[in-house]
């Protein structure tokens, strides 16, 4: 790493894939060392070396796992990347000043769910909450973290849609709800948020279209019907009758 970066803030991205960047741009990480940095970054504080070794090398003996951890740390030192960590004799922790994208968005998600968020929000927050955590990583610990994040971000996107709709920022509300739907197409609460956003804007046809799309998907994939709660959102919506010369057409049945 360039010496001009010494002491500069490092930013670690775990959403949409692993990246580490400093003042000089992206930092090259030794092969395999991303797992070590990501594991420590996802912990809320210092983590025991034994915990890191056990989870990153689960199939190895204790001695081999600790040896692998020492080798990984040595590779980071050799590449000049070890300033991302505080390395102690028994514990590892993220170094002070290293920012992690998922930490910031977790905080935002919890504020939204607690209805305490007051900052100015926009498409950047929607984009951040739309990304998976460490996609493609198959380690058990990474899969657990990814699923926990998925559930949190889906709830947060739905809350964000409600927030935008309440502020009459309807395009953002539809975008946030749509992101939740794309992340989990069979999730009814996500479709409910989308339908509510359309209704808040007065777009009844869009609300009815969204409902029917979900109804058909649910039937074809699971053989289920929407719950009464979702049905209630569109209960009063009916397709407009055909119009002739500016008047409703009258259809006479014989």
GROMACS .gro file of C-alpha atoms in nm, residues 8-251:
model
  244
    8UNK     CA    1  -0.580   0.736   0.630
    9UNK     CA    2  -0.929   0.605   0.691
   10UNK     CA    3  -1.008   0.267   0.542
   11UNK     CA    4  -1.356   0.186   0.418
   12UNK     CA    5  -1.467  -0.175   0.401
   13UNK     CA    6  -1.763  -0.280   0.187
   14UNK     CA    7  -1.936  -0.612   0.254
   15UNK     CA    8  -2.260  -0.540   0.068
   16UNK     CA    9  -2.261  -0.654  -0.293
   17UNK     CA   10  -1.918  -0.812  -0.245
   18UNK     CA   11  -1.600  -0.754  -0.044
   19UNK     CA   12  -1.397  -0.440  -0.109
   20UNK     CA   13  -1.143  -0.245   0.095
   21UNK     CA   14  -1.049   0.109  -0.003
   22UNK     CA   15  -0.817   0.376   0.132
   23UNK     CA   16  -0.732   0.728   0.026
   24UNK     CA   17  -0.544   0.593  -0.273
   25UNK     CA   18  -0.828   0.374  -0.396
   26UNK     CA   19  -0.894   0.003  -0.367
   27UNK     CA   20  -0.655  -0.193  -0.148
   28UNK     CA   21  -0.528  -0.527  -0.277
   29UNK     CA   22  -0.586  -0.802  -0.025
   30UNK     CA   23  -0.389  -1.130  -0.023
   31UNK     CA   24  -0.590  -1.426  -0.154
   32UNK     CA   25  -0.814  -1.569   0.116
   33UNK     CA   26  -0.757  -1.286   0.361
   34UNK     CA   27  -1.091  -1.124   0.279
   35UNK     CA   28  -1.260  -1.389   0.494
   36UNK     CA   29  -1.051  -1.294   0.797
   37UNK     CA   30  -1.121  -0.922   0.760
   38UNK     CA   31  -1.490  -0.975   0.691
   39UNK     CA   32  -1.537  -1.208   0.988
   40UNK     CA   33  -1.380  -0.961   1.231
   41UNK     CA   34  -1.564  -0.667   1.074
   42UNK     CA   35  -1.901  -0.834   1.128
   43UNK     CA   36  -1.844  -0.877   1.500
   44UNK     CA   37  -1.969  -0.602   1.732
   45UNK     CA   38  -1.636  -0.580   1.915
   46UNK     CA   39  -1.312  -0.769   1.979
   47UNK     CA   40  -1.327  -1.138   1.893
   48UNK     CA   41  -1.112  -1.414   2.043
   49UNK     CA   42  -0.848  -1.564   1.816
   50UNK     CA   43  -0.986  -1.907   1.904
   51UNK     CA   44  -1.329  -1.802   1.774
   52UNK     CA   45  -1.183  -1.673   1.448
   53UNK     CA   46  -0.975  -1.987   1.395
   54UNK     CA   47  -1.265  -2.221   1.473
   55UNK     CA   48  -1.507  -2.049   1.235
   56UNK     CA   49  -1.273  -1.977   0.945
   57UNK     CA   50  -1.112  -2.323   0.945
   58UNK     CA   51  -1.389  -2.543   1.088
   59UNK     CA   52  -1.256  -2.870   0.947
   60UNK     CA   53  -0.905  -2.829   1.083
   61UNK     CA   54  -0.764  -2.934   1.419
   62UNK     CA   55  -0.723  -2.659   1.676
   63UNK     CA   56  -0.347  -2.645   1.618
   64UNK     CA   57  -0.383  -2.628   1.239
   65UNK     CA   58  -0.658  -2.366   1.261
   66UNK     CA   59  -0.444  -2.141   1.479
   67UNK     CA   60  -0.148  -2.193   1.246
   68UNK     CA   61  -0.368  -2.095   0.950
   69UNK     CA   62  -0.477  -1.781   1.135
   70UNK     CA   63  -0.115  -1.684   1.206
   71UNK     CA   64  -0.033  -1.734   0.837
   72UNK     CA   65  -0.329  -1.520   0.730
   73UNK     CA   66  -0.219  -1.240   0.961
   74UNK     CA   67   0.136  -1.265   0.832
   75UNK     CA   68   0.012  -1.232   0.472
   76UNK     CA   69  -0.183  -0.920   0.567
   77UNK     CA   70   0.127  -0.771   0.730
   78UNK     CA   71   0.334  -0.854   0.424
   79UNK     CA   72   0.084  -0.677   0.199
   80UNK     CA   73   0.073  -0.371   0.426
   81UNK     CA   74  -0.295  -0.427   0.502
   82UNK     CA   75  -0.276  -0.515   0.868
   83UNK     CA   76  -0.363  -0.163   0.984
   84UNK     CA   77  -0.726  -0.261   0.920
   85UNK     CA   78  -0.703  -0.471   1.238
   86UNK     CA   79  -0.603  -0.426   1.598
   87UNK     CA   80  -0.411  -0.746   1.668
   88UNK     CA   81  -0.373  -0.855   2.026
   89UNK     CA   82  -0.225  -1.171   2.177
   90UNK     CA   83  -0.569  -1.321   2.240
   91UNK     CA   84  -0.812  -1.103   2.042
   92UNK     CA   85  -0.861  -0.935   1.706
   93UNK     CA   86  -1.071  -0.627   1.641
   94UNK     CA   87  -1.141  -0.382   1.363
   95UNK     CA   88  -0.899  -0.090   1.388
   96UNK     CA   89  -1.030   0.247   1.497
   97UNK     CA   90  -1.137   0.460   1.203
   98UNK     CA   91  -1.219   0.171   0.969
   99UNK     CA   92  -1.574   0.216   0.845
  100UNK     CA   93  -1.794  -0.073   0.729
  101UNK     CA   94  -2.095  -0.017   0.504
  102UNK     CA   95  -2.317  -0.278   0.667
  103UNK     CA   96  -2.266  -0.120   1.011
  104UNK     CA   97  -2.407   0.209   0.887
  105UNK     CA   98  -2.702   0.048   0.712
  106UNK     CA   99  -2.781  -0.177   1.007
  107UNK     CA  100  -2.806   0.136   1.221
  108UNK     CA  101  -3.032   0.300   0.963
  109UNK     CA  102  -3.251  -0.010   0.941
  110UNK     CA  103  -3.299  -0.023   1.317
  111UNK     CA  104  -3.380   0.348   1.330
  112UNK     CA  105  -3.643   0.298   1.061
  113UNK     CA  106  -3.796   0.003   1.245
  114UNK     CA  107  -3.797   0.203   1.570
  115UNK     CA  108  -3.950   0.500   1.384
  116UNK     CA  109  -3.671   0.726   1.513
  117UNK     CA  110  -3.507   0.809   1.179
  118UNK     CA  111  -3.499   1.185   1.113
  119UNK     CA  112  -3.213   1.226   0.865
  120UNK     CA  113  -3.274   1.311   0.500
  121UNK     CA  114  -3.323   0.988   0.306
  122UNK     CA  115  -3.316   0.913  -0.065
  123UNK     CA  116  -3.215   0.668  -0.333
  124UNK     CA  117  -2.877   0.604  -0.172
  125UNK     CA  118  -3.043   0.438   0.125
  126UNK     CA  119  -3.267   0.234  -0.104
  127UNK     CA  120  -2.964   0.116  -0.301
  128UNK     CA  121  -2.773   0.022   0.014
  129UNK     CA  122  -3.063  -0.173   0.162
  130UNK     CA  123  -3.112  -0.352  -0.171
  131UNK     CA  124  -2.772  -0.526  -0.161
  132UNK     CA  125  -2.696  -0.873  -0.033
  133UNK     CA  126  -2.425  -0.929   0.226
  134UNK     CA  127  -2.118  -1.109   0.087
  135UNK     CA  128  -2.304  -1.271  -0.206
  136UNK     CA  129  -2.155  -1.601  -0.319
  137UNK     CA  130  -1.979  -1.673   0.012
  138UNK     CA  131  -2.065  -2.023   0.133
  139UNK     CA  132  -1.903  -2.035   0.479
  140UNK     CA  133  -2.159  -2.122   0.747
  141UNK     CA  134  -2.087  -1.801   0.940
  142UNK     CA  135  -2.126  -1.591   0.624
  143UNK     CA  136  -2.456  -1.756   0.535
  144UNK     CA  137  -2.591  -1.692   0.885
  145UNK     CA  138  -2.488  -1.327   0.869
  146UNK     CA  139  -2.632  -1.292   0.518
  147UNK     CA  140  -2.970  -1.431   0.623
  148UNK     CA  141  -2.987  -1.208   0.930
  149UNK     CA  142  -2.908  -0.906   0.711
  150UNK     CA  143  -3.165  -1.015   0.450
  151UNK     CA  144  -3.444  -1.022   0.706
  152UNK     CA  145  -3.340  -0.688   0.855
  153UNK     CA  146  -3.311  -0.511   0.521
  154UNK     CA  147  -3.647  -0.642   0.396
  155UNK     CA  148  -3.823  -0.505   0.704
  156UNK     CA  149  -3.628  -0.180   0.667
  157UNK     CA  150  -3.721  -0.140   0.299
  158UNK     CA  151  -4.087  -0.183   0.387
  159UNK     CA  152  -4.053   0.073   0.666
  160UNK     CA  153  -3.869   0.304   0.427
  161UNK     CA  154  -4.155   0.277   0.176
  162UNK     CA  155  -4.398   0.376   0.450
  163UNK     CA  156  -4.170   0.667   0.549
  164UNK     CA  157  -4.156   0.799   0.193
  165UNK     CA  158  -4.528   0.757   0.138
  166UNK     CA  159  -4.598   0.953   0.456
  167UNK     CA  160  -4.371   1.229   0.327
  168UNK     CA  161  -4.554   1.222  -0.011
  169UNK     CA  162  -4.237   1.112  -0.187
  170UNK     CA  163  -4.427   0.852  -0.381
  171UNK     CA  164  -4.164   0.763  -0.641
  172UNK     CA  165  -3.921   0.681  -0.360
  173UNK     CA  166  -4.192   0.484  -0.177
  174UNK     CA  167  -4.259   0.271  -0.485
  175UNK     CA  168  -3.885   0.224  -0.539
  176UNK     CA  169  -3.824   0.108  -0.181
  177UNK     CA  170  -4.119  -0.130  -0.185
  178UNK     CA  171  -4.017  -0.257  -0.529
  179UNK     CA  172  -3.668  -0.334  -0.397
  180UNK     CA  173  -3.823  -0.545  -0.120
  181UNK     CA  174  -4.040  -0.728  -0.374
  182UNK     CA  175  -3.741  -0.803  -0.598
  183UNK     CA  176  -3.541  -0.930  -0.302
  184UNK     CA  177  -3.819  -1.169  -0.199
  185UNK     CA  178  -4.093  -1.203  -0.463
  186UNK     CA  179  -4.316  -1.423  -0.245
  187UNK     CA  180  -4.308  -1.194   0.060
  188UNK     CA  181  -4.661  -1.062   0.113
  189UNK     CA  182  -4.564  -0.770   0.335
  190UNK     CA  183  -4.337  -0.639   0.059
  191UNK     CA  184  -4.624  -0.650  -0.192
  192UNK     CA  185  -4.851  -0.484   0.064
  193UNK     CA  186  -4.601  -0.199   0.096
  194UNK     CA  187  -4.594  -0.161  -0.283
  195UNK     CA  188  -4.974  -0.162  -0.312
  196UNK     CA  189  -5.005   0.093  -0.031
  197UNK     CA  190  -4.750   0.319  -0.202
  198UNK     CA  191  -4.952   0.310  -0.525
  199UNK     CA  192  -5.275   0.379  -0.338
  200UNK     CA  193  -5.119   0.668  -0.146
  201UNK     CA  194  -5.033   0.829  -0.478
  202UNK     CA  195  -5.383   0.764  -0.608
  203UNK     CA  196  -5.275   0.506  -0.866
  204UNK     CA  197  -5.552   0.251  -0.822
  205UNK     CA  198  -5.478   0.073  -1.148
  206UNK     CA  199  -5.113   0.026  -1.047
  207UNK     CA  200  -5.221  -0.106  -0.707
  208UNK     CA  201  -5.461  -0.353  -0.867
  209UNK     CA  202  -5.197  -0.461  -1.120
  210UNK     CA  203  -4.944  -0.521  -0.842
  211UNK     CA  204  -5.198  -0.724  -0.646
  212UNK     CA  205  -5.295  -0.942  -0.941
  213UNK     CA  206  -4.931  -1.006  -1.028
  214UNK     CA  207  -4.862  -1.125  -0.674
  215UNK     CA  208  -5.185  -1.326  -0.661
  216UNK     CA  209  -5.089  -1.518  -0.974
  217UNK     CA  210  -4.729  -1.572  -0.857
  218UNK     CA  211  -4.844  -1.702  -0.520
  219UNK     CA  212  -5.092  -1.939  -0.683
  220UNK     CA  213  -4.845  -2.072  -0.938
  221UNK     CA  214  -4.550  -2.111  -0.700
  222UNK     CA  215  -4.716  -2.227  -0.379
  223UNK     CA  216  -5.079  -2.294  -0.457
  224UNK     CA  217  -5.178  -2.029  -0.201
  225UNK     CA  218  -5.405  -1.726  -0.199
  226UNK     CA  219  -5.328  -1.381  -0.053
  227UNK     CA  220  -5.429  -1.329   0.308
  228UNK     CA  221  -5.747  -1.140   0.400
  229UNK     CA  222  -5.531  -0.845   0.501
  230UNK     CA  223  -5.391  -0.804   0.151
  231UNK     CA  224  -5.730  -0.868  -0.009
  232UNK     CA  225  -5.868  -0.587   0.206
  233UNK     CA  226  -5.626  -0.337   0.052
  234UNK     CA  227  -5.783  -0.383  -0.291
  235UNK     CA  228  -6.135  -0.486  -0.190
  236UNK     CA  229  -6.287  -0.161  -0.311
  237UNK     CA  230  -6.097  -0.150  -0.639
  238UNK     CA  231  -6.273  -0.255  -0.956
  239UNK     CA  232  -6.172  -0.216  -1.319
  240UNK     CA  233  -6.342   0.083  -1.479
  241UNK     CA  234  -6.642   0.006  -1.697
  242UNK     CA  235  -6.599   0.059  -2.073
  243UNK     CA  236  -6.680   0.411  -2.188
  244UNK     CA  237  -6.858   0.514  -2.510
  245UNK     CA  238  -6.870   0.879  -2.622
  246UNK     CA  239  -6.764   0.993  -2.277
  247UNK     CA  240  -7.034   0.793  -2.093
  248UNK     CA  241  -7.027   0.456  -1.923
  249UNK     CA  242  -7.144   0.188  -2.161
  250UNK     CA  243  -7.447  -0.011  -2.057
  251UNK     CA  244  -7.427  -0.382  -2.125
   0.00000   0.00000   0.00000
